[in-house]
Amino acid sequence: MKLSVSGRAMVSVAVATVTLLATGSIAGAAPAPERAALAAAPDLPVANVKAHLAQLQSIATANGGNRAHGRAGYTASLNYVKGKLDAVGFTTTVQSFTSGGRTGYNLIADWPGGNANQVIMAGSHLDSVTSGAGINDNGSGSSAVLEAALTVARTNYQPTKHLRFAWWGAEELGLVGSRYYVNSLSSTNRARINGYLNFDMIGSPNPGYFVYDDDPAIEKTFKDYFAGIGVPTEIETEGDGRSDHAPFKSAGVPVGGLFSGASRAKTAAQVTKWGGTATAFDRCYHSSCDTTSNINDTALDRNGDALAYAVWTLSS
Ligand code: DTR
Ligand code: ZN
Ligand code: ZN
C-alpha cells in the first residue's frame, strides 16, 4: 500500500531557542496541582481508543497478521492515523528512514499555535513485531496518543505551549525511528522540546501502573493524577533505554511516561496492590496472541486519562 504522502518527506520543526532549567526540568513547570487548575483536562473516551485498536487489528489481519516495520501493515497503520489527524487540522509530516534494508516512517503531528519555543511532545511507537498485530504493544499507546490529539482538536484546546504528537517507526528494531528523529533535529530545535511523554504498552491484560522516574516534574504530574483517582503506582524500573523516550533523554530532553507491564510476572505484593494474578503482566508480549482480546479496558482507560491530564497540565 502506498503512503498517502510522497515517499520523500522532511521533518519541519519550528525554529527558536528555549532554555531548559539547569536541572533539566521543564522550564516554568509550576507544581502540578496549580497547573492542573489551569488546564482541566478532558476525559479521553476509552470507547474511542478501543475503536482505534479495532482498526489496527483489522489492518494487521488484512496485511499478513502484523504491523511491523517495512511491511504493508505498518504503512496502513500510519495512513490510518495520519488520515484522522489531517481531517481535524493537524499539520502532519512523514519522516522516512531506512533500517534493515526496508523503508520506515515516523509520523509527526503539530497542533497549530502555542509558543514554538516551548514544545510538549507525546509519542508512541506504531510498529509491531512480525509475530502479531501488536495491539497492546503498541497499539495501546498509539491509540491513546491519537485520541488525545483528536481530543485537542475536538475541544479546540489552545495551550500556552506548542503541542506535537508522534508515532514512531521501527521501535522494535531498536528505537530506530525515534532516534532518527532526535538525531535529525538541530540543537536549537531539540532545545525547544520542553518534555517528551512516552506511551509504550499501557493496556496490559494483567496490568500494573508504572510511572517513569526520569524528569521529576513529569513524574509528579502523572503521580498526582493517579493519586487523584486513588490508584497506587510504582516507578518503572525495567525500561531504561527500552523505549522511545531513551533517545530524547540522551539528548537532554526531560522525559516521562507510563507503562502497564510486559513479560515479567506480577509479584504477590503487586497482586495485593493492583489485583490480577501473580503471572506475566502481558503473557502475549511479542506473540501472535497480542490481539484486541489482549487488553485490560480499565488500564487503557486510566492510562489514557492520565495521558490527557499530563498533556493538558504540562502545556497550559
Ligand atoms: N521495549 C518495549 C517493551 C518494554 C519493555 N520494558 C519496558 C519499559 C518501559 C516501556 C516499554 C518497555 C517494546 O517491546 O516495545
Ligand atoms: Zn515490543
Ligand atoms: Zn512497545
GROMACS .gro file of C-alpha atoms and ligand atoms in nm:
model
  333
    1MET     CA    1   0.000   0.000   0.000
    2LYS     CA    2   0.132   0.341  -0.091
    3LEU     CA    3   0.178   0.607   0.172
    4SER     CA    4  -0.082   0.877   0.133
    5VAL     CA    5   0.209   1.120   0.108
    6SER     CA    6   0.510   1.121  -0.120
    7GLY     CA    7   0.782   0.887  -0.001
    8ARG     CA    8   1.017   1.186   0.020
    9ALA     CA    9   0.944   1.363   0.344
   10MET     CA   10   1.116   1.611   0.565
   11VAL     CA   11   1.082   1.692   0.928
   12SER     CA   12   0.968   2.053   0.953
   13VAL     CA   13   1.029   2.172   1.302
   14ALA     CA   14   0.977   2.528   1.416
   15VAL     CA   15   1.294   2.725   1.487
   16ALA     CA   16   1.359   2.919   1.808
   17THR     CA   17   1.553   2.874   2.130
   18VAL     CA   18   1.439   2.774   2.474
   19THR     CA   19   1.641   2.744   2.793
   20LEU     CA   20   1.595   2.428   2.992
   21LEU     CA   21   1.646   2.474   3.367
   22ALA     CA   22   1.987   2.354   3.487
   23THR     CA   23   1.815   2.057   3.646
   24GLY     CA   24   1.681   1.967   3.305
   25SER     CA   25   1.331   2.008   3.443
   26ILE     CA   26   1.056   2.160   3.240
   27ALA     CA   27   1.103   2.536   3.211
   28GLY     CA   28   0.840   2.712   3.418
   29ALA     CA   29   0.688   2.393   3.550
   30ALA     CA   30   0.474   2.502   3.841
   31PRO     CA   31   0.368   2.237   4.095
   32ALA     CA   32   0.125   2.006   3.918
   33PRO     CA   33  -0.183   2.086   4.129
   34GLU     CA   34  -0.161   2.458   4.033
   35ARG     CA   35  -0.116   2.375   3.670
   36ALA     CA   36  -0.400   2.130   3.685
   37ALA     CA   37  -0.623   2.416   3.795
   38LEU     CA   38  -0.525   2.598   3.478
   39ALA     CA   39  -0.596   2.313   3.245
   40ALA     CA   40  -0.896   2.097   3.318
   41ALA     CA   41  -0.805   1.800   3.105
   42PRO     CA   42  -1.099   1.626   2.940
   43ASP     CA   43  -1.170   1.257   2.987
   44LEU     CA   44  -1.036   1.051   2.699
   45PRO     CA   45  -1.328   0.832   2.578
   46VAL     CA   46  -1.192   0.477   2.615
   47ALA     CA   47  -1.452   0.359   2.361
   48ASN     CA   48  -1.281   0.582   2.104
   49VAL     CA   49  -0.940   0.441   2.197
   50LYS     CA   50  -1.076   0.088   2.156
   51ALA     CA   51  -1.221   0.182   1.819
   52HIS     CA   52  -0.871   0.277   1.703
   53LEU     CA   53  -0.744  -0.057   1.836
   54ALA     CA   54  -1.012  -0.237   1.635
   55GLN     CA   55  -0.895  -0.055   1.323
   56LEU     CA   56  -0.531  -0.151   1.390
   57GLN     CA   57  -0.641  -0.513   1.441
   58SER     CA   58  -0.827  -0.510   1.109
   59ILE     CA   59  -0.522  -0.361   0.940
   60ALA     CA   60  -0.296  -0.636   1.078
   61THR     CA   61  -0.545  -0.906   0.980
   62ALA     CA   62  -0.563  -0.769   0.626
   63ASN     CA   63  -0.185  -0.741   0.592
   64GLY     CA   64  -0.023  -1.069   0.683
   65GLY     CA   65  -0.109  -1.058   1.053
   66ASN     CA   66   0.127  -0.784   1.163
   67ARG     CA   67   0.204  -0.410   1.153
   68ALA     CA   68   0.582  -0.449   1.154
   69HIS     CA   69   0.849  -0.216   1.019
   70GLY     CA   70   0.878  -0.221   0.642
   71ARG     CA   71   0.558  -0.422   0.592
   72ALA     CA   72   0.224  -0.322   0.442
   73GLY     CA   73   0.058  -0.337   0.783
   74TYR     CA   74   0.279  -0.059   0.916
   75THR     CA   75   0.215   0.169   0.620
   76ALA     CA   76  -0.159   0.110   0.652
   77SER     CA   77  -0.141   0.187   1.025
   78LEU     CA   78   0.038   0.515   0.957
   79ASN     CA   79  -0.211   0.612   0.688
   80TYR     CA   80  -0.497   0.545   0.929
   81VAL     CA   81  -0.352   0.768   1.199
   82LYS     CA   82  -0.249   1.039   0.951
   83GLY     CA   83  -0.592   1.047   0.790
   84LYS     CA   84  -0.761   1.106   1.124
   85LEU     CA   85  -0.523   1.391   1.208
   86ASP     CA   86  -0.532   1.561   0.869
   87ALA     CA   87  -0.912   1.566   0.889
   88VAL     CA   88  -0.915   1.778   1.206
   89GLY     CA   89  -0.648   2.038   1.130
   90PHE     CA   90  -0.313   1.897   1.241
   91THR     CA   91  -0.001   1.976   1.039
   92THR     CA   92   0.137   1.630   0.970
   93THR     CA   93   0.482   1.534   0.847
   94VAL     CA   94   0.600   1.187   0.744
   95GLN     CA   95   0.969   1.133   0.803
   96SER     CA   96   1.128   0.841   0.619
   97PHE     CA   97   1.438   0.642   0.712
   98THR     CA   98   1.581   0.301   0.631
   99SER     CA   99   1.653   0.012   0.865
  100GLY     CA  100   1.729  -0.349   0.788
  101GLY     CA  101   1.706  -0.275   0.417
  102ARG     CA  102   1.346  -0.157   0.447
  103THR     CA  103   1.199   0.193   0.450
  104GLY     CA  104   1.045   0.307   0.777
  105TYR     CA  105   0.834   0.608   0.863
  106ASN     CA  106   0.772   0.839   1.157
  107LEU     CA  107   0.452   1.044   1.170
  108ILE     CA  108   0.479   1.386   1.337
  109ALA     CA  109   0.166   1.592   1.401
  110ASP     CA  110   0.184   1.957   1.511
  111TRP     CA  111  -0.121   2.132   1.655
  112PRO     CA  112  -0.104   2.487   1.514
  113GLY     CA  113  -0.038   2.757   1.775
  114GLY     CA  114   0.132   2.782   2.110
  115ASN     CA  115   0.482   2.903   2.186
  116ALA     CA  116   0.713   2.744   1.929
  117ASN     CA  117   0.997   2.783   2.178
  118GLN     CA  118   0.824   2.556   2.430
  119VAL     CA  119   0.714   2.228   2.278
  120ILE     CA  120   0.543   1.946   2.467
  121MET     CA  121   0.555   1.613   2.283
  122ALA     CA  122   0.360   1.293   2.338
  123GLY     CA  123   0.462   0.985   2.141
  124SER     CA  124   0.440   0.612   2.099
  125HIS     CA  125   0.574   0.354   1.860
  126LEU     CA  126   0.330   0.243   1.593
  127ASP     CA  127   0.513  -0.068   1.476
  128SER     CA  128   0.451  -0.421   1.597
  129VAL     CA  129   0.680  -0.721   1.594
  130THR     CA  130   0.642  -0.953   1.295
  131SER     CA  131   0.475  -1.226   1.504
  132GLY     CA  132   0.150  -1.045   1.566
  133ALA     CA  133  -0.085  -0.748   1.547
  134GLY     CA  134   0.084  -0.567   1.839
  135ILE     CA  135  -0.238  -0.442   1.995
  136ASN     CA  136  -0.103  -0.389   2.346
  137ASP     CA  137   0.250  -0.343   2.215
  138ASN     CA  138   0.196  -0.086   2.098
  139GLY     CA  139  -0.149  -0.023   1.955
  140SER     CA  140  -0.248   0.077   2.310
  141GLY     CA  141  -0.004   0.368   2.328
  142SER     CA  142  -0.057   0.471   1.967
  143SER     CA  143  -0.436   0.474   2.000
  144ALA     CA  144  -0.433   0.669   2.326
  145VAL     CA  145  -0.193   0.929   2.182
  146LEU     CA  146  -0.413   0.953   1.872
  147GLU     CA  147  -0.728   1.002   2.080
  148ALA     CA  148  -0.554   1.267   2.290
  149ALA     CA  149  -0.460   1.455   1.973
  150LEU     CA  150  -0.815   1.424   1.837
  151THR     CA  151  -0.949   1.550   2.171
  152VAL     CA  152  -0.724   1.857   2.145
  153ALA     CA  153  -0.887   1.931   1.810
  154ARG     CA  154  -1.239   1.838   1.921
  155THR     CA  155  -1.218   2.076   2.219
  156ASN     CA  156  -1.016   2.333   2.021
  157TYR     CA  157  -0.766   2.342   2.306
  158GLN     CA  158  -0.532   2.641   2.269
  159PRO     CA  159  -0.242   2.576   2.508
  160THR     CA  160   0.032   2.820   2.602
  161LYS     CA  161   0.295   2.578   2.478
  162HIS     CA  162   0.312   2.415   2.135
  163LEU     CA  163   0.178   2.057   2.114
  164ARG     CA  164   0.341   1.793   1.898
  165PHE     CA  165   0.240   1.427   1.875
  166ALA     CA  166   0.449   1.149   1.724
  167TRP     CA  167   0.415   0.790   1.610
  168TRP     CA  168   0.749   0.615   1.575
  169GLY     CA  169   0.859   0.353   1.325
  170ALA     CA  170   1.092   0.060   1.390
  171GLU     CA  171   1.099   0.080   1.769
  172GLU     CA  172   1.109  -0.298   1.781
  173LEU     CA  173   1.433  -0.293   1.580
  174GLY     CA  174   1.597  -0.080   1.847
  175LEU     CA  175   1.431   0.261   1.885
  176VAL     CA  176   1.530   0.333   1.523
  177GLY     CA  177   1.259   0.584   1.429
  178SER     CA  178   1.269   0.794   1.745
  179ARG     CA  179   1.648   0.803   1.742
  180TYR     CA  180   1.642   0.912   1.377
  181TYR     CA  181   1.400   1.193   1.465
  182VAL     CA  182   1.607   1.320   1.759
  183ASN     CA  183   1.933   1.298   1.564
  184SER     CA  184   1.770   1.490   1.275
  185LEU     CA  185   1.682   1.787   1.498
  186SER     CA  186   1.914   2.087   1.509
  187SER     CA  187   2.042   2.168   1.858
  188THR     CA  188   1.811   2.471   1.856
  189ASN     CA  189   1.505   2.266   1.770
  190ARG     CA  190   1.599   1.999   2.021
  191ALA     CA  191   1.632   2.259   2.299
  192ARG     CA  192   1.282   2.381   2.222
  193ILE     CA  193   1.135   2.049   2.337
  194ASN     CA  194   1.033   2.110   2.700
  195GLY     CA  195   0.928   1.749   2.755
  196TYR     CA  196   0.866   1.421   2.579
  197LEU     CA  197   0.598   1.183   2.714
  198ASN     CA  198   0.624   0.818   2.606
  199PHE     CA  199   0.345   0.559   2.600
  200ASP     CA  200   0.451   0.203   2.519
  201MET     CA  201   0.223  -0.078   2.647
  202ILE     CA  202  -0.048   0.090   2.855
  203GLY     CA  203  -0.328  -0.168   2.831
  204SER     CA  204  -0.167  -0.489   2.957
  205PRO     CA  205  -0.422  -0.762   3.040
  206ASN     CA  206  -0.281  -0.819   3.393
  207PRO     CA  207  -0.187  -0.456   3.447
  208GLY     CA  208   0.049  -0.276   3.676
  209TYR     CA  209   0.060   0.102   3.696
  210PHE     CA  210   0.419   0.215   3.638
  211VAL     CA  211   0.538   0.574   3.607
  212TYR     CA  212   0.876   0.658   3.455
  213ASP     CA  213   1.105   0.822   3.712
  214ASP     CA  214   1.311   1.036   3.478
  215ASP     CA  215   1.207   1.404   3.492
  216PRO     CA  216   1.073   1.492   3.839
  217ALA     CA  217   0.809   1.739   3.717
  218ILE     CA  218   0.668   1.496   3.462
  219GLU     CA  219   0.679   1.208   3.711
  220LYS     CA  220   0.492   1.418   3.969
  221THR     CA  221   0.228   1.515   3.713
  222PHE     CA  222   0.147   1.151   3.644
  223LYS     CA  223   0.163   1.053   4.011
  224ASP     CA  224  -0.071   1.340   4.104
  225TYR     CA  225  -0.322   1.210   3.851
  226PHE     CA  226  -0.319   0.854   3.984
  227ALA     CA  227  -0.328   0.976   4.345
  228GLY     CA  228  -0.635   1.177   4.248
  229ILE     CA  229  -0.815   0.861   4.134
  230GLY     CA  230  -0.685   0.651   4.425
  231VAL     CA  231  -0.469   0.417   4.215
  232PRO     CA  232  -0.127   0.331   4.359
  233THR     CA  233   0.169   0.347   4.122
  234GLU     CA  234   0.524   0.217   4.116
  235ILE     CA  235   0.834   0.351   3.950
  236GLU     CA  236   0.906   0.189   3.615
  237THR     CA  237   1.236   0.004   3.667
  238GLU     CA  238   1.285  -0.220   3.366
  239GLY     CA  239   1.264   0.036   3.090
  240ASP     CA  240   1.582   0.241   3.096
  241GLY     CA  241   1.673   0.252   2.728
  242ARG     CA  242   1.394   0.016   2.635
  243SER     CA  243   1.156   0.254   2.462
  244ASP     CA  244   1.137   0.572   2.258
  245HIS     CA  245   1.197   0.812   2.545
  246ALA     CA  246   1.561   0.696   2.553
  247PRO     CA  247   1.691   0.898   2.254
  248PHE     CA  248   1.520   1.210   2.393
  249LYS     CA  249   1.668   1.154   2.738
  250SER     CA  250   2.015   1.100   2.589
  251ALA     CA  251   1.976   1.436   2.413
  252GLY     CA  252   1.892   1.613   2.740
  253VAL     CA  253   1.517   1.643   2.688
  254PRO     CA  254   1.306   1.594   3.003
  255VAL     CA  255   1.112   1.270   2.961
  256GLY     CA  256   0.841   1.069   3.131
  257GLY     CA  257   0.577   0.816   3.055
  258LEU     CA  258   0.355   0.528   3.159
  259PHE     CA  259   0.381   0.151   3.133
  260SER     CA  260   0.147  -0.134   3.235
  261GLY     CA  261   0.397  -0.419   3.217
  262ALA     CA  262   0.532  -0.676   2.974
  263SER     CA  263   0.660  -1.031   3.020
  264ARG     CA  264   0.777  -1.000   3.381
  265ALA     CA  265   0.548  -1.162   3.642
  266LYS     CA  266   0.342  -0.954   3.884
  267THR     CA  267   0.457  -1.018   4.241
  268ALA     CA  268   0.226  -1.122   4.525
  269ALA     CA  269   0.265  -0.773   4.674
  270GLN     CA  270   0.165  -0.619   4.343
  271VAL     CA  271  -0.137  -0.851   4.321
  272THR     CA  272  -0.242  -0.718   4.661
  273LYS     CA  273  -0.192  -0.363   4.535
  274TRP     CA  274  -0.349  -0.390   4.189
  275GLY     CA  275  -0.544  -0.716   4.173
  276GLY     CA  276  -0.492  -0.963   3.894
  277THR     CA  277  -0.267  -1.268   3.917
  278ALA     CA  278   0.095  -1.343   4.001
  279THR     CA  279   0.169  -1.414   3.635
  280ALA     CA  280   0.302  -1.203   3.347
  281PHE     CA  281   0.162  -0.853   3.314
  282ASP     CA  282   0.124  -0.935   2.944
  283ARG     CA  283   0.156  -1.308   2.864
  284CYS     CA  284   0.116  -1.224   2.493
  285TYR     CA  285   0.416  -0.990   2.480
  286HIS     CA  286   0.566  -1.014   2.128
  287SER     CA  287   0.334  -1.302   2.049
  288SER     CA  288   0.060  -1.374   1.799
  289CYS     CA  289  -0.199  -1.353   2.080
  290ASP     CA  290  -0.135  -0.977   2.123
  291THR     CA  291  -0.476  -0.900   1.969
  292THR     CA  292  -0.772  -0.685   2.072
  293SER     CA  293  -0.854  -0.952   2.333
  294ASN     CA  294  -0.518  -0.881   2.498
  295ILE     CA  295  -0.626  -0.551   2.652
  296ASN     CA  296  -0.746  -0.457   3.002
  297ASP     CA  297  -1.002  -0.182   2.943
  298THR     CA  298  -0.961  -0.030   3.290
  299ALA     CA  299  -0.586   0.010   3.246
  300LEU     CA  300  -0.634   0.154   2.896
  301ASP     CA  301  -0.894   0.397   3.030
  302ARG     CA  302  -0.692   0.510   3.334
  303ASN     CA  303  -0.366   0.547   3.139
  304GLY     CA  304  -0.540   0.732   2.858
  305ASP     CA  305  -0.692   0.978   3.104
  306ALA     CA  306  -0.353   1.020   3.275
  307LEU     CA  307  -0.201   1.091   2.933
  308ALA     CA  308  -0.458   1.362   2.869
  309TYR     CA  309  -0.409   1.510   3.217
  310ALA     CA  310  -0.032   1.532   3.166
  311VAL     CA  311  -0.059   1.684   2.816
  312TRP     CA  312  -0.307   1.947   2.931
  313THR     CA  313  -0.126   2.022   3.257
  314LEU     CA  314   0.226   2.047   3.111
  315SER     CA  315   0.120   2.254   2.808
  316SER     CA  316  -0.111   2.500   2.982
  317DTR     N1  317   1.070  -0.242   2.473
  317DTR     C1  318   0.925  -0.236   2.470
  317DTR     C2  319   0.859  -0.304   2.585
  317DTR     C3  320   0.912  -0.265   2.717
  317DTR     C4  321   0.979  -0.347   2.800
  317DTR     N2  322   1.008  -0.280   2.915
  317DTR     C5  323   0.960  -0.155   2.905
  317DTR     C6  324   0.964  -0.048   2.994
  317DTR     C7  325   0.909   0.073   2.957
  317DTR     C8  326   0.850   0.087   2.829
  317DTR     C9  327   0.845  -0.022   2.740
  317DTR    C10  328   0.901  -0.141   2.781
  317DTR    C11  329   0.874  -0.299   2.343
  317DTR     O1  330   0.890  -0.421   2.330
  317DTR     O2  331   0.819  -0.228   2.259
  318ZN      ZN  332   0.770  -0.469   2.173
  319ZN      ZN  333   0.648  -0.140   2.265
   0.00000   0.00000   0.00000
